[in-house]
Amino acid sequence: MITKHKLITERLFGDNYQLIDGTDDIFELDLALWEYESLSKKELVDRSAYFKLVEGKETNHYKTCNLQNLEEVHKNSSFRTKIFFLDGKYSTGYATHSLFPYRGKFHPQLIRALLNILEVKPGNTVLDPMAGSSTVAVEANLLGIDSISVDLSPFCGLMGRVKTFSLDLDFKVLEYIVRDPKEILEKLKKEKVPEYFKNNKDDKKRNYYEIVLLAFLDTMGFASRSSSSIDKLFPRVLERYISTMKYFQEARQKLDLKIGKSKIIEGSVLNLPVEENSIDAIITSPPYSFAIDYLKNDQPQLEYLGYNLETLREEMIGLQGRGVDNKLEMYFDKMNTALKEMKRVSKKNAPIVIIIGTNDIQTNGVILETKIVELAEKQGLKFELDLIKPIRGLQNTMKNESILFFTKLK
Ligand SMILES: C[S@@+](CC[C@H](N)C(=O)[O-])C[C@H]1O[C@@H](n2cnc3c(N)ncnc32)[C@H](O)[C@@H]1O
């Protein structure tokens, strides 16, 4: 009796296709199916996000993740951290995504699938105008696509530069720069090294030093949450960064991955420093109303880098107003300008994907995604689809996120 039944994946793709481990949700099955429908067989092997085997052949994504040797990278991490990254081996923890655990970061695998479904190809430019840790840029660059990341926070700028630069670096130079972690730590603690960055904007080694700086800022956060000191933790964090880059570089060379170009801009979505009609696709996620204070979250890092939080606060979406109604009004006012700017910089027929979720207890029942669709349509963007993504493992009242697809028709 059982023999007359077939697995869903077998029905959809045939028996010599397999989805990657951990592809469990319905929305992921949707994305896998749309990848299958959008890409040729060769492209499925080279670029797909959710396939492990295509006509019996292992995909590049599957191979890259396995070549990254996460057991070795996390040999000194705590048990919890190690399990977290191993669990996310194919979804969150690969390439350079794990370098700084940014709160509210995209699932990289989802972004890869979106780029495929939107048919963004090498030679195109994708923009994330509220880029956070530049997950979109890393995924685009991994597929040979050029990217522009814009974020108001200079700390996000730093994360974006490190995560994209280290996809394509000279590992020997990095090894030379980090040869004495103790000496580096003393400098970072005493000599106000950020001065170096202000004064040496064109130094070729700057990108390599920024890797060390990010590892130090990561350690600062880590130390404030644990009982260990910065002195003890820094060599471990730096070693993790270096081995992450080493194994990724080895994988990249083995698989001959061509890395796209990345441009990181510290600027505002409300006044995008990007040319009109120049962008092939936008994928972005704005602050979910006032659910997270991104400046407060990154306060130690921003202060260490010498930035004034109050000046940034005025322009930051979701951080103005008093009381829920006034806060929401100001939020939607800024989101309206953001949508207008996204439309202005996009080419005709370019797709715009916005990922957002509502904690409706916080917003007194106002559903952000409904209002965003309304504002976008008023700006003349065509609303295509709302793909619902459940949120797992978060003990709060936000159950789902919406992946909203729009097109700029003219
Ligand atoms: C949900 S997070 C984005 C996270 C990102 N998707 C990632 O994968 O790391 C929203 C981002 O919007 C940024 N942001 C808020 N107001 C902004 C503005 N006016 N211009 C540009 N970025 C802004 C915040 O700094 C924050 O990094």
Coordinates of C-alpha atoms and ligand atoms in Angstrom, one line a residue:
M1 CA 0.0 0.0 0.0
I2 CA 2.8 2.4 1.0
T3 CA 4.5 1.9 -2.4
K4 CA 1.9 3.9 -4.2
H5 CA 2.9 7.0 -2.2
K6 CA 5.8 9.3 -3.2
L7 CA 7.7 11.8 -1.1
I8 CA 6.8 15.5 -1.9
T9 CA 10.3 16.2 -3.1
E10 CA 10.3 13.2 -5.4
R11 CA 7.0 14.3 -6.9
L12 CA 8.3 17.8 -7.4
F13 CA 11.8 17.2 -8.6
G14 CA 12.3 13.5 -9.4
D15 CA 14.3 10.9 -7.5
N16 CA 17.8 12.0 -8.2
Y17 CA 17.3 15.4 -6.6
Q18 CA 17.7 16.0 -2.9
L19 CA 17.1 19.0 -0.7
I20 CA 19.8 20.2 1.6
D21 CA 19.6 19.1 5.3
G22 CA 17.4 21.3 7.4
T23 CA 15.0 22.4 4.6
D24 CA 12.0 21.9 6.8
D25 CA 9.6 24.7 6.3
I26 CA 6.8 25.1 3.7
F27 CA 8.2 28.5 2.6
E28 CA 11.6 26.8 2.0
L29 CA 9.9 24.2 -0.2
D30 CA 8.3 27.0 -2.1
L31 CA 11.7 28.7 -2.6
A32 CA 13.3 25.4 -3.7
L33 CA 10.5 24.8 -6.2
W34 CA 10.9 28.4 -7.6
E35 CA 14.7 27.9 -7.8
Y36 CA 14.0 24.7 -9.8
E37 CA 11.7 26.6 -12.1
S38 CA 14.0 29.6 -12.6
L39 CA 17.4 28.0 -13.1
S40 CA 18.9 25.6 -15.7
K41 CA 20.3 22.3 -14.4
K42 CA 23.9 23.7 -14.5
E43 CA 22.8 26.8 -12.6
L44 CA 21.1 24.7 -10.0
V45 CA 24.4 22.9 -9.4
D46 CA 26.4 26.2 -9.4
R47 CA 24.1 28.6 -7.5
S48 CA 21.0 27.0 -5.8
A49 CA 20.4 27.5 -2.1
Y50 CA 18.2 24.6 -1.1
F51 CA 19.5 21.7 -3.2
K52 CA 22.0 19.1 -2.1
L53 CA 21.9 16.9 -5.2
V54 CA 20.8 17.9 -8.7
E55 CA 20.6 14.9 -11.0
G56 CA 22.9 13.1 -8.6
K57 CA 25.5 15.9 -8.6
E58 CA 26.4 17.7 -5.4
T59 CA 25.8 21.5 -5.5
N60 CA 28.3 24.2 -4.9
H61 CA 26.5 25.5 -1.9
Y62 CA 26.5 22.0 -0.3
K63 CA 30.2 21.5 -1.1
T64 CA 31.2 25.0 0.1
C65 CA 29.5 24.5 3.5
N66 CA 31.2 21.1 3.9
L67 CA 34.6 22.4 2.9
Q68 CA 34.4 25.0 5.6
N69 CA 35.4 22.7 8.4
L70 CA 33.2 24.2 11.1
E71 CA 34.2 21.6 13.7
E72 CA 37.8 22.8 13.4
V73 CA 36.8 26.6 13.3
H74 CA 34.8 26.2 16.5
K75 CA 37.1 23.9 18.3
N76 CA 37.6 26.5 21.1
S77 CA 34.1 27.8 21.1
S78 CA 31.6 27.0 23.9
F79 CA 29.4 24.0 23.4
R80 CA 26.4 26.2 22.8
T81 CA 28.1 28.4 20.2
K82 CA 29.5 25.3 18.4
I83 CA 26.1 23.6 18.2
F84 CA 24.5 26.9 17.0
F85 CA 26.9 27.2 14.1
L86 CA 26.9 23.5 13.2
D87 CA 23.1 23.6 13.2
G88 CA 23.2 26.5 10.8
K89 CA 25.9 24.9 8.6
Y90 CA 23.9 25.3 5.4
S91 CA 21.6 28.2 6.4
T92 CA 23.4 30.8 8.6
G93 CA 26.9 29.8 9.5
Y94 CA 28.8 29.5 6.2
A95 CA 31.2 31.7 4.2
T96 CA 31.9 34.9 6.3
H97 CA 28.4 35.3 7.7
S98 CA 29.4 34.0 11.1
L99 CA 32.1 36.7 11.7
F100 CA 29.9 39.0 13.9
P101 CA 26.6 37.7 15.3
Y102 CA 24.5 40.7 14.3
R103 CA 21.1 40.8 15.8
G104 CA 18.2 40.7 13.3
K105 CA 20.5 39.3 10.5
F106 CA 18.9 37.6 7.4
H107 CA 19.1 33.9 6.9
P108 CA 21.8 33.9 4.1
Q109 CA 20.3 30.8 2.4
L110 CA 17.0 32.7 2.0
I111 CA 18.8 35.6 0.3
R112 CA 20.6 33.2 -2.0
A113 CA 17.3 31.7 -3.1
L114 CA 15.7 35.1 -3.6
L115 CA 18.6 36.2 -5.8
N116 CA 18.0 33.1 -7.9
I117 CA 14.3 33.5 -8.1
L118 CA 14.6 37.2 -9.0
E119 CA 17.0 36.0 -11.8
V120 CA 19.8 38.4 -10.6
K121 CA 22.9 37.4 -12.5
P122 CA 26.7 38.2 -12.6
G123 CA 27.0 41.7 -14.2
N124 CA 23.9 42.9 -12.3
T125 CA 24.0 45.1 -9.1
V126 CA 21.8 44.4 -6.1
L127 CA 21.2 47.0 -3.4
D128 CA 20.4 46.6 0.3
P129 CA 19.6 50.2 1.5
M130 CA 19.3 49.2 5.2
A131 CA 22.1 46.6 5.0
G132 CA 22.9 45.8 8.6
S133 CA 25.7 43.3 8.5
S134 CA 25.6 43.1 4.6
T135 CA 24.1 39.6 4.3
V136 CA 22.7 40.5 0.9
A137 CA 26.1 41.7 -0.3
V138 CA 27.9 38.6 0.9
E139 CA 25.4 36.3 -0.8
A140 CA 25.4 38.4 -4.0
N141 CA 29.2 38.4 -4.1
L142 CA 29.4 34.7 -3.6
L143 CA 27.2 34.3 -6.7
G144 CA 29.5 36.7 -8.7
I145 CA 26.9 39.5 -8.5
D146 CA 28.0 43.1 -7.6
S147 CA 26.4 44.7 -4.5
I148 CA 25.9 48.0 -2.8
S149 CA 25.2 48.1 0.9
V150 CA 23.9 51.3 2.6
D151 CA 23.5 51.6 6.3
L152 CA 23.4 54.6 8.6
S153 CA 25.4 52.9 11.3
P154 CA 29.2 53.1 10.8
F155 CA 29.5 49.9 12.7
C156 CA 27.4 48.2 10.1
G157 CA 29.7 49.7 7.5
L158 CA 32.7 48.1 9.2
M159 CA 30.9 44.7 9.4
G160 CA 30.0 44.9 5.7
R161 CA 33.5 45.8 4.6
V162 CA 35.1 42.9 6.6
K163 CA 32.5 40.3 5.6
T164 CA 32.7 41.1 1.9
F165 CA 36.5 41.9 1.7
S166 CA 37.3 38.6 3.4
L167 CA 35.5 36.7 0.6
D168 CA 38.5 37.5 -1.6
L169 CA 41.6 38.3 0.3
D170 CA 45.2 37.3 0.3
F171 CA 45.5 35.0 3.2
K172 CA 49.3 35.3 3.4
V173 CA 49.0 39.1 4.1
L174 CA 46.4 38.4 6.8
E175 CA 48.6 35.8 8.4
Y176 CA 51.5 38.3 8.5
I177 CA 49.3 41.1 10.0
V178 CA 48.0 38.9 12.8
R179 CA 51.3 37.2 13.6
D180 CA 51.4 38.6 17.2
P181 CA 47.8 38.8 18.7
K182 CA 49.1 40.0 22.1
E183 CA 50.8 43.0 20.6
I184 CA 47.7 43.8 18.5
L185 CA 45.5 43.6 21.6
E186 CA 47.7 46.0 23.6
K187 CA 47.5 48.5 20.7
L188 CA 43.7 48.2 20.4
K189 CA 43.4 48.7 24.2
K190 CA 45.8 51.6 24.6
E191 CA 46.6 53.5 21.5
K192 CA 43.2 54.5 20.2
V193 CA 43.7 52.5 17.0
P194 CA 40.6 53.9 15.4
E195 CA 42.7 57.1 14.9
Y196 CA 44.7 55.0 12.5
F197 CA 41.6 54.4 10.4
K198 CA 40.6 58.1 10.4
N199 CA 44.1 59.1 9.3
N200 CA 45.0 56.3 6.8
K201 CA 42.0 56.1 4.5
D202 CA 43.9 54.9 1.5
D203 CA 46.3 52.4 3.1
K204 CA 46.0 49.1 1.3
K205 CA 46.4 47.2 4.5
R206 CA 43.4 49.0 6.0
N207 CA 41.0 46.2 5.1
Y208 CA 43.2 43.7 6.9
Y209 CA 43.4 45.8 10.0
E210 CA 39.6 46.2 10.0
I211 CA 39.3 42.4 10.3
V212 CA 41.4 42.6 13.5
L213 CA 39.3 45.5 14.7
L214 CA 36.0 43.7 14.1
A215 CA 37.4 40.7 16.0
F216 CA 38.3 43.0 18.9
L217 CA 34.8 44.6 18.9
D218 CA 33.2 41.2 18.8
T219 CA 35.4 40.2 21.8
M220 CA 34.2 43.3 23.7
G221 CA 30.6 42.2 23.4
F222 CA 31.4 38.6 24.1
A223 CA 33.4 39.6 27.3
S224 CA 30.5 41.7 28.6
R225 CA 28.2 38.7 28.4
S226 CA 30.6 36.1 29.9
S227 CA 32.8 35.8 32.9
S228 CA 36.0 35.8 30.9
S229 CA 38.2 38.8 30.2
I230 CA 39.0 40.5 26.8
D231 CA 42.6 39.4 27.2
K232 CA 41.6 35.8 27.5
L233 CA 38.9 35.9 24.8
F234 CA 40.5 38.0 22.1
P235 CA 43.1 35.4 20.8
R236 CA 40.3 32.8 20.6
V237 CA 38.0 35.1 18.7
L238 CA 40.8 36.2 16.4
E239 CA 41.8 32.6 15.7
R240 CA 38.1 31.8 14.8
Y241 CA 38.0 34.7 12.4
I242 CA 41.3 33.6 10.8
S243 CA 40.3 30.0 10.4
T244 CA 36.9 30.9 9.0
M245 CA 38.7 32.9 6.3
K246 CA 41.3 30.2 5.7
Y247 CA 38.8 27.4 5.1
F248 CA 36.5 29.7 3.0
Q249 CA 39.5 30.7 0.8
E250 CA 40.4 27.0 0.3
A251 CA 36.8 26.2 -0.6
R252 CA 36.6 29.1 -3.0
Q253 CA 39.7 28.1 -4.8
K254 CA 38.7 24.4 -5.0
L255 CA 35.3 25.4 -6.5
D256 CA 36.6 28.3 -8.5
L257 CA 34.0 30.7 -7.2
K258 CA 34.1 34.1 -8.9
I259 CA 33.4 36.8 -6.3
G260 CA 31.4 39.9 -7.2
K261 CA 32.3 43.5 -6.3
S262 CA 31.1 45.1 -3.1
K263 CA 30.5 48.8 -2.4
I264 CA 29.7 49.7 1.3
I265 CA 28.3 53.2 1.9
E266 CA 27.7 54.8 5.3
G267 CA 24.6 56.7 4.4
S268 CA 20.8 57.0 4.7
V269 CA 18.0 55.2 2.9
L270 CA 16.1 58.5 3.2
N271 CA 18.5 60.1 0.8
L272 CA 20.2 57.3 -1.1
P273 CA 23.7 58.1 -2.4
V274 CA 22.9 56.0 -5.4
E275 CA 22.3 57.0 -9.0
E276 CA 18.7 57.0 -10.4
N277 CA 17.6 54.0 -12.5
S278 CA 20.8 52.1 -11.8
I279 CA 19.8 49.1 -9.6
D280 CA 18.8 45.7 -10.9
A281 CA 17.2 44.4 -7.7
I282 CA 16.7 45.4 -4.1
I283 CA 16.4 43.0 -1.1
T284 CA 16.1 44.7 2.3
S285 CA 14.8 44.5 5.7
P286 CA 13.9 47.7 7.6
P287 CA 13.7 48.0 11.4
Y288 CA 10.5 46.4 12.5
S289 CA 8.9 49.6 13.8
F290 CA 10.6 50.3 17.2
A291 CA 11.2 46.6 18.2
I292 CA 15.0 47.0 18.4
D293 CA 17.1 50.1 19.2
Y294 CA 19.9 49.4 16.8
L295 CA 22.0 52.2 18.2
K296 CA 21.7 51.0 21.8
N297 CA 22.5 47.5 20.7
D298 CA 25.8 48.6 19.1
Q299 CA 26.5 51.4 21.6
P300 CA 29.9 50.0 22.9
Q301 CA 31.2 49.4 19.4
L302 CA 30.0 52.8 18.1
E303 CA 31.4 54.7 21.1
Y304 CA 34.8 52.8 20.7
L305 CA 34.8 53.9 17.1
G306 CA 34.3 57.5 18.2
Y307 CA 30.7 58.1 16.9
N308 CA 28.0 60.3 18.5
L309 CA 24.9 58.2 18.9
E310 CA 22.6 61.2 19.2
T311 CA 23.3 62.6 15.8
L312 CA 22.8 59.2 14.2
R313 CA 19.5 58.7 16.2
E314 CA 17.7 61.6 14.4
E315 CA 17.9 59.8 11.0
M316 CA 17.5 56.2 12.2
I317 CA 14.1 54.7 11.2
G318 CA 12.0 53.7 14.2
L319 CA 13.7 55.7 16.9
Q320 CA 11.7 58.9 17.0
G321 CA 8.5 59.9 18.7
R322 CA 6.7 59.5 22.1
G323 CA 4.0 57.0 22.7
V324 CA 3.0 54.2 20.3
D325 CA 0.8 56.3 18.0
N326 CA 3.3 59.0 17.5
K327 CA 6.2 56.5 17.1
L328 CA 4.3 54.6 14.4
E329 CA 3.4 57.8 12.6
M330 CA 7.0 58.9 12.4
Y331 CA 8.0 55.3 11.4
F332 CA 5.6 55.2 8.5
D333 CA 6.6 58.7 7.4
K334 CA 10.2 57.6 7.1
M335 CA 9.3 54.3 5.5
N336 CA 7.3 56.3 2.9
T337 CA 10.5 58.3 2.0
A338 CA 12.5 55.1 2.0
L339 CA 10.1 53.4 -0.5
K340 CA 10.2 56.5 -2.7
E341 CA 14.0 56.4 -2.7
M342 CA 14.1 52.7 -3.5
K343 CA 11.8 53.3 -6.4
R344 CA 14.0 56.2 -7.7
V345 CA 17.2 54.2 -7.8
S346 CA 15.7 51.0 -9.3
K347 CA 15.7 50.2 -13.1
K348 CA 12.3 49.7 -14.8
N349 CA 10.9 46.3 -14.0
A350 CA 13.4 45.8 -11.2
P351 CA 12.2 43.6 -8.3
I352 CA 12.1 45.0 -4.8
V353 CA 11.8 42.6 -1.9
I354 CA 11.1 43.8 1.6
I355 CA 11.2 41.5 4.6
I356 CA 9.3 42.6 7.7
G357 CA 7.4 41.2 10.7
T358 CA 5.0 42.7 13.3
N359 CA 5.1 42.3 17.0
D360 CA 1.5 43.4 17.2
I361 CA 1.3 43.7 20.9
Q362 CA 4.0 46.4 20.7
T363 CA 2.2 48.2 17.9
N364 CA -1.3 48.1 19.4
G365 CA -2.4 45.7 16.6
V366 CA -1.1 47.8 13.7
I367 CA 0.3 45.3 11.1
L368 CA 3.4 46.7 9.5
E369 CA 3.4 44.5 6.4
T370 CA -0.2 45.6 5.5
K371 CA 0.7 49.3 5.8
I372 CA 4.0 48.9 3.9
V373 CA 2.1 47.3 1.0
E374 CA -0.3 50.2 1.1
L375 CA 2.5 52.8 1.1
A376 CA 4.4 51.0 -1.7
E377 CA 1.3 50.8 -3.9
K378 CA 0.8 54.6 -3.4
Q379 CA 4.3 55.1 -4.6
G380 CA 3.4 53.2 -7.8
L381 CA 5.2 49.9 -7.0
K382 CA 3.3 46.8 -8.0
F383 CA 2.7 44.3 -5.2
E384 CA 3.2 40.8 -6.3
L385 CA 3.3 38.3 -3.4
D386 CA 3.5 37.9 0.4
L387 CA 5.5 34.8 1.3
I388 CA 5.1 33.9 5.0
K389 CA 8.2 32.8 6.9
P390 CA 7.6 31.4 10.4
I391 CA 10.0 32.6 13.1
R392 CA 11.5 29.7 15.0
G393 CA 13.0 29.7 18.5
L394 CA 12.1 33.3 19.5
Q395 CA 10.2 33.5 22.7
N396 CA 8.2 36.6 21.8
T397 CA 4.9 37.5 20.2
M398 CA 6.2 37.8 16.6
K399 CA 5.2 34.6 14.9
N400 CA 6.0 35.3 11.3
E401 CA 7.8 37.5 8.9
S402 CA 6.5 38.6 5.5
I403 CA 8.6 38.4 2.4
L404 CA 6.9 41.1 0.3
F405 CA 7.7 41.1 -3.4
F406 CA 7.2 44.3 -5.5
T407 CA 8.1 45.4 -9.0
K408 CA 8.9 48.9 -10.2
L409 CA 6.8 49.0 -13.4
K410 CA 7.9 52.5 -14.5
Ligands
LIG1 C1 16.6 44.7 10.3 S1 18.2 45.5 10.3 C2 18.9 44.9 8.8 C3 19.7 43.6 9.1 C4 20.3 43.0 7.8 N1 19.2 42.5 6.9 C5 21.3 41.9 8.0 O1 21.2 40.9 7.4 O2 22.2 42.1 8.9 C6 17.7 47.2 9.9 C7 18.9 48.1 9.6 O3 18.4 49.4 9.2 C8 19.3 50.3 9.5 N2 18.7 51.7 9.4 C9 17.8 52.3 10.2 N3 17.6 53.5 9.7 C10 18.3 53.7 8.6 C11 18.4 54.8 7.6 N4 17.8 55.9 7.8 N5 19.3 54.6 6.6 C12 20.0 53.4 6.4 N6 19.9 52.4 7.3 C13 19.1 52.5 8.3 C14 19.8 49.9 10.9 O4 21.0 50.5 11.2 C15 19.8 48.4 10.8 O5 21.1 48.0 10.5

